[in-house]
CSV table of C-alpha atoms and ligand atoms in Angstrom, one decimal:
chain,number,residue,atom,x,y,z
A,1,MET,CA,73.3,94.6,101.0
A,2,VAL,CA,71.6,95.2,97.7
A,3,SER,CA,67.8,95.3,97.3
A,4,ASP,CA,66.0,92.3,95.8
A,5,GLN,CA,65.6,93.9,92.4
A,6,THR,CA,69.3,94.4,91.9
A,7,ILE,CA,70.4,90.9,92.9
A,8,ILE,CA,72.1,89.5,89.8
A,9,LEU,CA,73.7,86.3,88.5
A,10,ILE,CA,77.5,86.6,88.4
A,11,LEU,CA,79.8,84.0,86.9
A,12,VAL,CA,83.3,84.0,88.5
A,13,HIS,CA,86.0,82.2,86.5
A,14,PRO,CA,89.5,82.7,87.9
A,15,GLY,CA,91.5,81.2,85.0
A,16,VAL,CA,94.7,81.3,87.0
A,17,VAL,CA,93.5,78.6,89.4
A,18,THR,CA,92.4,76.2,86.7
A,19,ALA,CA,94.7,73.2,86.2
A,20,GLU,CA,94.6,73.9,82.5
A,21,SER,CA,96.4,77.2,83.0
A,22,LYS,CA,99.4,75.3,84.3
A,23,ALA,CA,100.1,78.4,86.5
A,24,ARG,CA,100.1,76.1,89.6
A,25,ILE,CA,99.4,79.1,91.7
A,26,ALA,CA,97.2,77.3,94.2
A,27,GLU,CA,99.9,74.6,94.8
A,28,ALA,CA,102.7,77.2,95.1
A,29,ALA,CA,100.6,79.2,97.7
A,30,PHE,CA,102.0,77.0,100.5
A,31,ASN,CA,105.6,77.3,99.3
A,32,GLY,CA,106.3,81.0,98.9
A,33,GLY,CA,104.5,81.4,95.6
A,34,PRO,CA,102.5,84.6,94.8
A,35,LEU,CA,99.5,85.1,97.0
A,36,GLY,CA,98.3,88.6,96.0
A,37,GLU,CA,96.1,87.4,93.2
A,38,LEU,CA,94.5,84.8,95.4
A,39,VAL,CA,93.9,87.4,98.1
A,40,GLN,CA,92.1,89.5,95.5
A,41,TRP,CA,90.0,86.6,94.2
A,42,SER,CA,88.9,85.5,97.6
A,43,ASP,CA,88.0,89.1,98.6
A,44,LEU,CA,86.1,89.6,95.4
A,45,ILE,CA,84.1,86.4,95.8
A,46,SER,CA,83.4,87.2,99.5
A,47,THR,CA,82.3,90.7,98.6
A,48,LEU,CA,79.9,89.5,95.9
A,49,HIS,CA,78.4,86.9,98.3
A,50,ILE,CA,78.0,89.5,101.1
A,51,LEU,CA,76.3,91.9,98.7
A,52,GLY,CA,73.7,89.2,98.2
A,53,HIS,CA,74.3,88.3,94.5
A,54,HIS,CA,74.0,84.8,93.0
A,55,VAL,CA,77.6,83.8,92.5
A,56,TYR,CA,78.5,80.8,90.3
A,57,LEU,CA,82.1,79.7,90.4
A,58,THR,CA,83.9,77.8,87.6
A,59,ALA,CA,87.5,76.6,88.3
A,60,SER,CA,88.2,74.3,85.3
A,61,LEU,CA,87.4,74.0,81.6
A,62,PRO,CA,84.8,71.2,82.2
A,63,ASP,CA,83.1,73.5,84.7
A,64,LEU,CA,83.0,76.3,82.2
A,65,ARG,CA,81.7,74.1,79.4
A,66,HIS,CA,79.0,72.8,81.8
A,67,TYR,CA,78.0,76.3,82.9
A,68,PHE,CA,77.5,77.4,79.3
A,69,GLY,CA,75.9,74.2,78.3
A,70,VAL,CA,78.6,73.4,75.7
A,71,ASP,CA,78.7,69.8,76.9
A,72,THR,CA,74.9,69.4,76.9
A,73,GLY,CA,74.1,70.5,73.4
A,74,GLY,CA,73.7,74.2,74.1
A,75,CYS,CA,71.4,73.9,77.1
A,76,PRO,CA,72.9,76.2,79.7
A,77,HIS,CA,73.3,74.6,83.1
A,78,PHE,CA,72.0,77.6,84.9
A,79,HIS,CA,69.0,78.3,82.7
A,80,SER,CA,69.8,81.9,82.8
A,81,ASN,CA,72.5,84.1,81.3
A,82,PRO,CA,74.9,85.8,83.7
A,83,ASN,CA,74.6,89.6,84.2
A,84,LEU,CA,78.3,89.9,84.9
A,85,ILE,CA,81.4,87.7,84.4
A,86,TYR,CA,84.6,88.2,86.5
A,87,THR,CA,87.6,86.4,85.0
A,88,ASP,CA,91.3,87.1,84.3
A,89,ILE,CA,93.3,87.2,81.1
A,90,ILE,CA,93.9,83.4,81.1
A,91,GLY,CA,90.2,82.9,81.9
A,92,LEU,CA,89.1,85.2,79.1
A,93,ARG,CA,91.1,83.1,76.7
A,94,GLN,CA,89.4,80.0,78.1
A,95,ILE,CA,85.9,81.5,77.7
A,96,LYS,CA,86.7,82.4,74.1
A,97,SER,CA,88.0,78.8,73.4
A,98,VAL,CA,84.9,77.2,75.0
A,99,LEU,CA,82.3,79.4,73.5
A,100,LYS,CA,84.0,80.2,70.2
A,101,GLY,CA,82.3,83.0,68.2
A,102,PRO,CA,79.3,83.4,70.5
A,103,TRP,CA,81.6,84.5,73.3
A,104,PHE,CA,81.1,87.9,71.8
A,105,LYS,CA,77.6,88.3,73.1
A,106,TYR,CA,79.0,88.3,76.6
A,107,ARG,CA,81.8,90.8,75.7
A,108,CYS,CA,80.6,93.9,77.5
A,109,ILE,CA,79.6,92.2,80.7
A,110,ILE,CA,83.1,90.7,81.2
A,111,ARG,CA,85.5,92.2,83.9
A,112,VAL,CA,89.1,91.1,83.7
A,113,LEU,CA,91.2,91.0,86.9
A,114,ASP,CA,94.5,92.3,85.8
A,115,THR,CA,96.9,92.9,88.7
A,116,PHE,CA,99.3,95.4,87.0
A,117,GLY,CA,96.9,96.9,84.4
A,118,THR,CA,96.7,97.1,80.6
A,119,GLU,CA,97.3,100.4,78.9
A,120,PRO,CA,95.1,101.3,75.9
A,121,ASP,CA,97.9,101.1,73.2
A,122,PHE,CA,98.8,97.6,74.4
A,123,ASN,CA,95.2,96.5,74.5
A,124,HIS,CA,94.4,97.7,70.9
A,125,ILE,CA,95.5,94.8,68.8
A,126,SER,CA,96.3,96.6,65.5
A,127,TRP,CA,97.9,99.5,67.2
A,128,ALA,CA,100.0,97.1,69.3
A,129,ASN,CA,101.1,95.1,66.3
A,130,LYS,CA,101.9,98.2,64.2
A,131,HIS,CA,103.9,99.8,67.0
A,132,LYS,CA,105.7,96.7,68.2
A,133,LEU,CA,103.8,96.6,71.5
A,134,ALA,CA,102.4,93.1,71.0
A,135,SER,CA,102.7,91.2,74.3
A,136,PRO,CA,101.5,87.8,75.6
A,137,PHE,CA,98.8,89.5,77.8
A,138,GLY,CA,97.9,92.4,75.5
A,139,GLY,CA,95.9,92.8,72.3
A,140,LEU,CA,92.6,91.8,73.9
A,141,ASN,CA,90.6,94.7,72.4
A,142,MET,CA,88.5,95.1,75.4
A,143,ILE,CA,87.3,98.5,76.7
A,144,PRO,CA,90.2,99.5,78.9
A,145,LEU,CA,87.8,100.1,81.9
A,146,GLN,CA,87.1,96.3,81.7
A,147,PHE,CA,90.5,95.6,83.2
A,148,TYR,CA,90.3,95.6,87.0
A,149,THR,CA,93.5,96.3,88.8
A,150,MET,CA,95.0,95.5,92.2
A,151,PHE,CA,96.0,99.1,93.0
A,152,PRO,CA,94.9,102.3,91.3
A,153,HIS,CA,97.5,102.2,88.4
A,154,THR,CA,96.4,103.7,85.2
A,155,PRO,CA,93.0,105.4,85.5
A,156,ASP,CA,92.3,103.9,82.0
A,157,ASN,CA,91.5,100.8,83.9
A,158,THR,CA,89.1,100.3,86.9
A,159,PHE,CA,90.5,100.0,90.4
A,160,LEU,CA,89.1,96.9,92.1
A,161,GLY,CA,91.6,96.5,95.0
A,162,PHE,CA,91.2,94.0,97.8
A,163,VAL,CA,90.7,93.9,101.6
A,164,VAL,CA,93.4,94.4,104.1
A,165,GLN,CA,92.9,92.4,107.3
A,166,ASN,CA,92.4,95.1,109.9
A,167,GLN,CA,93.3,94.4,113.5
A,168,LEU,CA,90.8,97.0,114.6
A,169,MET,CA,88.0,94.6,113.8
A,170,SER,CA,86.2,93.8,117.0
A,171,GLU,CA,87.4,90.2,117.6
A,172,GLN,CA,91.0,91.1,116.7
A,173,SER,CA,91.3,94.2,118.9
A,174,GLU,CA,91.6,92.4,122.2
A,175,LEU,CA,94.2,90.1,120.8
A,176,PHE,CA,96.1,93.2,119.6
A,177,LYS,CA,96.0,94.8,123.1
A,178,SER,CA,97.4,91.7,124.7
A,179,ASN,CA,100.3,91.6,122.2
A,180,LYS,CA,103.2,93.9,123.2
A,181,ARG,CA,105.3,95.2,120.4
A,182,GLN,CA,108.9,93.8,120.6
A,183,ASN,CA,112.2,95.3,119.3
A,184,GLN,CA,111.5,93.3,116.2
A,185,ALA,CA,111.5,93.7,112.4
A,186,LEU,CA,109.7,91.4,110.0
A,187,VAL,CA,111.2,91.1,106.6
A,188,TYR,CA,109.0,91.1,103.5
A,189,GLY,CA,110.2,88.2,101.3
A,190,LYS,CA,108.8,84.7,101.2
A,191,ARG,CA,111.5,83.3,98.9
A,192,ALA,CA,115.1,83.0,99.9
A,193,GLU,CA,116.3,84.5,96.5
A,194,PHE,CA,114.6,87.8,97.4
A,195,TRP,CA,117.2,88.1,100.3
A,196,GLU,CA,120.3,87.6,98.1
A,197,GLY,CA,122.7,90.5,98.1
A,198,LYS,CA,120.8,92.3,100.9
A,199,THR,CA,123.1,91.3,103.8
A,200,ALA,CA,124.7,94.8,104.4
A,201,TYR,CA,121.2,96.4,104.5
A,202,LEU,CA,119.9,93.7,106.9
A,203,ASP,CA,123.0,94.0,109.1
A,204,VAL,CA,122.2,97.7,109.7
A,205,ILE,CA,118.7,96.8,110.7
A,206,HIS,CA,119.9,94.0,112.9
A,207,LYS,CA,122.0,96.5,114.9
A,208,TYR,CA,118.8,97.8,116.3
A,209,LEU,CA,116.2,95.0,116.0
A,210,GLU,CA,115.7,91.3,116.1
A,211,ILE,CA,115.0,90.2,112.5
A,212,HIS,CA,112.2,87.7,111.7
A,213,GLY,CA,111.3,86.2,108.4
A,214,THR,CA,108.6,84.0,106.8
A,215,VAL,CA,110.8,82.4,104.2
A,216,ASN,CA,110.5,79.1,102.3
A,217,ASN,CA,114.1,78.1,102.8
A,218,ARG,CA,116.5,79.3,105.6
A,219,ASN,CA,119.8,78.2,104.0
A,220,ALA,CA,120.6,81.5,102.3
A,221,LEU,CA,119.6,83.7,105.2
A,222,PRO,CA,122.0,85.5,107.7
A,223,ASN,CA,122.4,83.4,110.9
A,224,TYR,CA,120.6,86.0,113.1
A,225,VAL,CA,117.3,85.7,111.2
A,226,LYS,CA,114.5,84.0,113.1
A,227,ASN,CA,112.7,82.2,110.3
A,228,HIS,CA,109.1,81.0,110.8
A,229,GLY,CA,108.8,79.4,107.4
A,230,ILE,CA,105.7,80.1,105.2
A,231,VAL,CA,102.8,80.6,107.7
A,232,LYS,CA,99.1,81.3,107.6
A,233,GLY,CA,97.9,84.9,106.9
A,234,THR,CA,96.7,85.3,110.5
A,235,ASP,CA,100.2,84.2,111.8
A,236,VAL,CA,101.8,86.9,109.5
A,237,GLN,CA,99.4,89.4,111.1
A,238,ALA,CA,100.4,88.3,114.6
A,239,LEU,CA,104.1,88.7,113.8
A,240,LEU,CA,103.3,92.2,112.4
A,241,ARG,CA,101.5,93.1,115.6
A,242,GLN,CA,104.7,92.2,117.6
A,243,SER,CA,107.0,94.1,115.2
A,244,LYS,CA,107.9,97.8,114.8
A,245,VAL,CA,109.1,97.7,111.1
A,246,PHE,CA,108.2,95.7,108.0
A,247,VAL,CA,111.3,95.6,105.9
A,248,GLY,CA,111.1,95.7,102.1
A,249,LEU,CA,113.8,93.9,100.1
A,250,SER,CA,112.9,95.7,96.8
A,251,PHE,CA,110.9,92.6,95.5
A,252,PRO,CA,108.1,91.5,95.2
A,253,TYR,CA,106.6,94.7,93.7
A,254,GLU,CA,103.2,96.1,94.7
A,255,GLY,CA,101.8,93.3,96.8
A,256,PRO,CA,99.2,93.4,99.6
A,257,ALA,CA,101.7,92.8,102.5
A,258,PRO,CA,102.9,96.4,103.1
A,259,LEU,CA,99.3,97.6,103.6
A,260,GLU,CA,98.8,94.7,106.0
A,261,ALA,CA,101.9,95.9,107.9
A,262,LEU,CA,100.6,99.4,108.2
A,263,ALA,CA,97.1,98.2,109.2
A,264,ASN,CA,98.8,96.2,112.0
A,265,GLY,CA,100.8,99.1,113.3
A,266,CYS,CA,104.2,98.6,111.7
A,267,ALA,CA,106.1,101.2,109.7
A,268,PHE,CA,107.2,100.1,106.3
A,269,LEU,CA,110.8,100.5,105.0
A,270,ASN,CA,110.2,100.8,101.2
A,271,PRO,CA,113.3,100.5,99.0
A,272,LYS,CA,113.7,103.0,96.1
A,273,LEU,CA,114.2,101.5,92.7
A,274,ASN,CA,116.9,103.3,90.7
A,275,PRO,CA,116.6,103.3,87.7
A,276,PRO,CA,112.8,103.1,87.7
A,277,GLN,CA,111.5,99.6,86.8
A,278,SER,CA,109.1,98.8,84.0
A,279,SER,CA,108.4,96.2,81.3
A,280,LEU,CA,111.1,98.0,79.2
A,281,ASN,CA,114.0,97.1,81.6
A,282,THR,CA,112.8,94.5,84.2
A,283,LYS,CA,112.4,90.8,83.7
A,284,PHE,CA,109.4,90.6,86.1
A,285,PHE,CA,107.4,93.2,84.2
A,286,LYS,CA,108.4,92.0,80.7
A,287,GLY,CA,105.4,91.1,78.6
A,288,LYS,CA,103.0,92.9,80.9
A,289,PRO,CA,100.8,95.2,78.7
A,290,ASN,CA,102.0,98.5,80.0
A,291,ILE,CA,105.1,100.7,80.4
A,292,ARG,CA,104.3,102.2,83.8
A,293,GLU,CA,107.4,102.9,85.7
A,294,ILE,CA,107.7,102.3,89.4
A,295,ILE,CA,110.3,104.2,91.5
A,296,SER,CA,110.0,102.1,94.7
A,297,GLN,CA,109.0,98.6,95.7
A,298,HIS,CA,105.5,99.9,96.6
A,299,PRO,CA,104.4,103.2,94.9
A,300,TYR,CA,101.0,103.2,96.6
A,301,ALA,CA,102.6,102.9,100.0
A,302,GLU,CA,105.2,105.5,99.0
A,303,ALA,CA,102.4,108.0,98.4
A,304,ILE,CA,101.2,107.4,102.0
A,305,GLY,CA,104.6,108.5,103.1
A,306,GLU,CA,106.0,109.3,106.6
A,307,PRO,CA,105.5,108.5,109.4
A,308,TYR,CA,104.1,105.2,108.1
A,309,VAL,CA,106.2,104.6,105.0
A,310,TRP,CA,109.9,105.4,104.8
A,311,THR,CA,111.2,105.2,101.2
A,312,VAL,CA,115.0,104.6,101.3
A,313,ASP,CA,117.9,103.8,99.1
A,314,MET,CA,118.9,100.3,100.3
A,315,ASN,CA,122.5,100.9,99.3
A,316,ASN,CA,122.9,104.1,101.2
A,317,LEU,CA,123.3,102.6,104.7
A,318,THR,CA,123.4,106.0,106.4
A,319,GLU,CA,120.0,106.8,104.9
A,320,VAL,CA,118.7,103.4,106.1
A,321,GLU,CA,120.0,103.9,109.6
A,322,GLY,CA,118.5,107.5,109.7
A,323,ALA,CA,115.1,106.2,108.7
A,324,LEU,CA,115.3,103.4,111.2
A,325,ASN,CA,116.2,105.8,114.0
A,326,ALA,CA,113.3,108.0,113.1
A,327,ILE,CA,110.9,105.0,113.1
A,328,LEU,CA,112.2,103.8,116.5
A,329,ASN,CA,111.8,107.3,118.0
A,330,GLN,CA,108.1,107.6,116.9
A,331,THR,CA,104.8,106.1,117.9
A,332,ILE,CA,102.3,105.3,115.1
A,333,GLU,CA,98.8,104.1,115.2
A,334,PRO,CA,97.6,101.3,112.8
A,335,TYR,CA,96.8,102.9,109.4
A,336,LEU,CA,94.4,101.6,106.8
A,337,PRO,CA,93.2,103.6,103.8
A,338,TYR,CA,89.4,103.4,103.6
A,339,GLU,CA,89.5,101.9,100.1
A,340,PHE,CA,91.3,98.8,101.4
A,341,SER,CA,88.9,98.3,104.4
A,342,CYS,CA,86.0,95.8,104.2
A,343,GLU,CA,83.5,98.6,104.1
A,344,GLY,CA,85.5,100.5,101.4
A,345,MET,CA,85.6,97.3,99.2
A,346,LEU,CA,81.9,96.6,99.7
A,347,GLN,CA,81.0,100.2,98.8
A,348,ARG,CA,83.2,100.3,95.7
A,349,VAL,CA,82.2,96.9,94.3
A,350,ASN,CA,78.5,97.6,95.0
A,351,VAL,CA,78.6,100.9,93.1
A,352,LEU,CA,80.6,99.4,90.2
A,353,ILE,CA,78.1,96.6,89.9
A,354,GLU,CA,75.1,98.9,90.0
A,355,LYS,CA,76.4,101.8,88.0
A,356,GLN,CA,79.3,101.0,85.7
A,357,ASP,CA,77.7,100.2,82.4
A,358,LEU,CA,80.1,99.2,79.6
A,359,CYS,CA,77.4,97.8,77.3
A,360,SER,CA,75.7,101.0,76.3
A,361,SER,CA,77.4,103.7,74.3
A,362,ALA,CA,75.3,106.4,76.0
A,363,ALA,CA,76.7,105.6,79.5
A,364,SER,CA,75.5,108.0,82.2
A,365,TRP,CA,77.9,107.0,85.0
A,366,PRO,CA,80.0,108.6,86.4
A,367,PRO,CA,77.5,111.6,86.1
A,368,LEU,CA,78.7,114.5,84.0
A,369,SER,CA,78.3,116.7,87.0
A,370,ALA,CA,81.7,115.3,88.2
A,371,LEU,CA,83.5,116.4,85.0
A,372,GLN,CA,86.2,119.0,85.4
A,373,VAL,CA,88.1,119.8,82.2
A,374,VAL,CA,91.9,120.5,82.5
A,375,LYS,CA,94.1,121.5,79.5
A,376,ALA,CA,97.8,120.6,79.7
A,377,GLN,CA,100.8,119.6,77.7
A,378,MET,CA,101.3,116.4,79.6
A,379,SER,CA,99.4,113.2,80.1
A,380,CYS,CA,95.9,113.5,81.5
A,381,LYS,CA,96.9,111.2,84.4
A,382,THR,CA,99.5,113.8,85.5
A,383,ALA,CA,97.4,116.8,84.6
A,384,CYS,CA,94.4,115.7,86.6
A,385,GLN,CA,96.6,114.6,89.5
A,386,LYS,CA,98.2,118.1,89.6
A,387,ALA,CA,94.7,119.6,89.9
A,388,GLY,CA,93.9,117.2,92.8
A,389,LEU,CA,91.6,115.1,90.5
A,390,ILE,CA,91.8,111.9,88.6
A,391,CYS,CA,91.5,111.2,84.9
A,392,GLU,CA,88.1,109.7,84.1
A,393,PRO,CA,88.2,107.9,80.7
A,394,ALA,CA,84.4,107.5,80.7
A,395,PHE,CA,84.2,111.2,79.9
A,396,PHE,CA,86.4,111.1,76.8
A,397,PRO,CA,83.5,110.7,74.4
A,398,HIS,CA,81.8,113.7,75.8
A,399,LEU,CA,84.8,115.9,75.2
A,400,ASN,CA,85.5,114.5,71.7
A,401,ASN,CA,83.9,117.2,69.6
A,402,ALA,CA,84.4,120.9,68.7
A,403,ASN,CA,81.2,122.1,70.4
A,404,THR,CA,82.3,120.8,73.9
A,405,LEU,CA,85.8,122.1,73.4
A,406,ALA,CA,84.4,125.6,72.4
A,407,LYS,CA,82.4,125.6,75.7
A,408,ASN,CA,85.8,124.9,77.4
A,409,SER,CA,87.5,127.9,75.7
A,410,VAL,CA,89.2,125.9,72.9
A,411,ASP,CA,88.3,127.5,69.6
A,412,CYS,CA,89.3,124.9,67.0
A,413,GLN,CA,90.2,126.8,63.8
A,414,THR,CA,90.5,123.6,61.8
A,415,SER,CA,90.0,120.0,63.0
A,416,GLU,CA,90.1,116.3,62.0
A,417,PHE,CA,89.2,112.9,63.4
A,418,SER,CA,92.1,110.5,63.6
A,419,ALA,CA,93.1,107.2,65.0
A,420,ASN,CA,96.8,108.0,64.7
A,421,GLY,CA,97.4,109.1,68.2
A,422,LEU,CA,96.7,108.3,71.9
A,423,VAL,CA,96.3,111.9,73.2
A,424,PHE,CA,93.1,113.1,71.4
A,425,PRO,CA,91.2,115.3,72.0
A,426,ALA,CA,94.1,117.7,71.7
A,427,TYR,CA,95.1,120.9,69.8
A,428,ASN,CA,98.3,122.6,68.6
A,429,SER,CA,99.6,126.1,68.7
A,430,THR,CA,97.6,127.1,65.6
A,431,GLN,CA,94.4,125.8,67.2
A,432,HIS,CA,94.2,122.8,64.9
A,433,CYS,CA,92.2,120.2,66.8
A,434,TRP,CA,92.4,116.4,66.7
A,435,PHE,CA,89.5,114.2,67.8
A,436,GLN,CA,89.8,110.5,68.4
A,437,SER,CA,88.1,108.3,65.8
A,438,ASP,CA,88.7,105.0,67.6
A,439,PRO,CA,87.3,105.0,71.2
A,440,LEU,CA,89.6,102.1,72.2
A,441,LEU,CA,92.5,104.5,71.8
A,442,PHE,CA,91.3,107.1,74.3
A,443,SER,CA,94.1,107.1,76.9
A,444,CYS,CA,94.9,108.9,80.2
A,445,VAL,CA,98.5,108.0,80.3
A,446,ARG,CA,100.2,109.2,77.1
A,447,SER,CA,101.4,112.7,76.1
A,448,ASP,CA,102.8,114.5,73.1
A,449,GLU,CA,105.0,117.5,73.6
A,450,SER,CA,103.7,119.4,70.6
A,451,LEU,CA,100.0,119.1,71.6
A,452,THR,CA,97.8,120.4,74.5
A,453,ARG,CA,95.5,117.6,75.7
A,454,VAL,CA,92.0,118.3,76.8
A,455,CYS,CA,91.6,116.1,79.8
A,456,PRO,CA,88.4,114.7,81.4
A,457,CYS,CA,89.1,114.9,85.1
A,458,ARG,CA,86.8,114.2,88.1
A,459,ASP,CA,86.9,114.5,91.8
A,460,PHE,CA,87.1,111.5,94.1
A,461,ILE,CA,86.0,110.5,97.6
A,462,LYS,CA,88.9,110.8,100.0
A,463,ASP,CA,90.6,107.4,100.2
A,464,GLN,CA,88.1,105.9,97.7
A,465,ILE,CA,89.7,107.0,94.4
A,466,ALA,CA,87.5,104.8,92.3
A,467,LEU,CA,84.4,106.8,93.1
A,468,CYS,CA,83.5,110.5,92.6
A,469,LYS,CA,81.4,112.4,95.2
A,470,ASP,CA,78.4,112.2,92.9
A,471,CYS,CA,79.1,108.6,91.9
A,472,ILE,CA,77.3,106.9,94.8
B,501,UDP,N1,101.6,85.7,103.5
B,501,UDP,C1,101.2,84.5,104.1
B,501,UDP,N2,102.2,83.7,104.6
B,501,UDP,C2,103.5,84.1,104.6
B,501,UDP,C3,103.9,85.3,104.0
B,501,UDP,C4,102.8,86.1,103.5
B,501,UDP,O1,100.1,84.1,104.1
B,501,UDP,O2,104.4,83.3,105.1
B,501,UDP,C5,100.5,86.5,103.0
B,501,UDP,C6,100.4,88.0,103.3
B,501,UDP,O3,99.9,88.1,104.6
B,501,UDP,C7,99.6,88.6,102.2
B,501,UDP,C8,99.8,87.7,101.0
B,501,UDP,O4,100.6,86.6,101.5
B,501,UDP,O5,98.2,88.6,102.5
B,501,UDP,C9,100.4,88.3,99.8
B,501,UDP,O6,101.7,88.7,100.1
B,501,UDP,P1,102.6,89.6,99.2
B,501,UDP,O7,102.5,91.0,99.5
B,501,UDP,O8,104.0,89.0,99.4
B,501,UDP,O9,102.1,89.4,97.7
B,501,UDP,P2,102.5,88.4,96.6
B,501,UDP,O10,103.9,88.8,96.1
B,501,UDP,O11,102.5,87.1,97.2
B,501,UDP,O12,101.4,88.6,95.5
């Protein structure tokens, strides 16, 4: 828990749950609708409360007006300005519409929950318009680190994450011991349409295991499926504790459920996506402000790998059967990456609240001691990753001058500042250097074959990628 001096006032405005957003996400929650965002909001609110902050929640436009005193002639309800505001893209638009021009004074204290992330070129309104990247959720012109994602996607954004219910928590562990694992698979797919066209794949699994589902409508399911309907989170976990495999159907992408499966002792069968899916070729991602490609249903789980996660081509039934045999011939313990545990989430959010300062231009966190410069003809995301590090956009301004480059063995013969690219600072074969003149265009994820990028990388705590070793 934070000390008294650092208890702050936090406004939480989840736009997606307001009736005005028409997203109807709360209503759909009981009928197979998306739950990932709600999981993240409830984990965030719980975390802020446990850390001891004063949390004020607004869940409608009248609430928001009331909070800011817009309905009481400018007298704020709370008699004090928030130190931090958590919202989402819909909520940010609502804040702007309620406050009008003066919203700007809150600009740098806003954090925008953004499940799949916003890449800098999509965020920058004039760049996006000029390069035909305008999208319904882009063009917000925030600092890219203000977007808080569900998984560590682009390092240009901040990884917020969520908490995975862990059966090793004391009151759960007895229950776990009394539950014997059956010859059972649980299928990952709450809506009947996710199951369409997957019968041959499921038939192979059914040769070995009884198949269970938590599906909103059983009509389209193979006869052998034992369907429980949409159930409570704790019931999903109980089913996972009785099962040996959690079976992906290739959709939904990048949800919390596969991590819950691993944490409850199942292996996860993770379908490959071929061709890779992104907003350029996939309806689900269309309009999302990034072009990140995913090559399986759950890239984060894919990186965890065997023996926990088996990434397979669903159409190659021999491969599916091979993976299944391997899973049934192994014993695994429950697995939970630290960053998705309660403690990991509390640590991460606490450090972000105390140290991530997006209001001052001379930010001192992460500390420069964590900086490791890597030069490469590829994106900084990849270059840092290859060096066992992560790209840290907060360090871009520090690298963006000839003096710092010289200290890192780049002798710029000539140089210029430009806002015509997404890969600066960088240099070409004649040692001509380009520096970024628009800080909103610093980006970890883009590359230019003709240029060598100078990348700001940093280390990270194992299984806590948001934080460097000197960050806490
Ligand atoms: N879940 C649930 N009832 C069900 C099926 C799933 O409460 O019948 C929970 C599951 O335990 C997880 C959450 O729904 O915590 C989100 O699941 P998913 O990975 O499917 O993500 P989504 O696509 O809903 O965002």
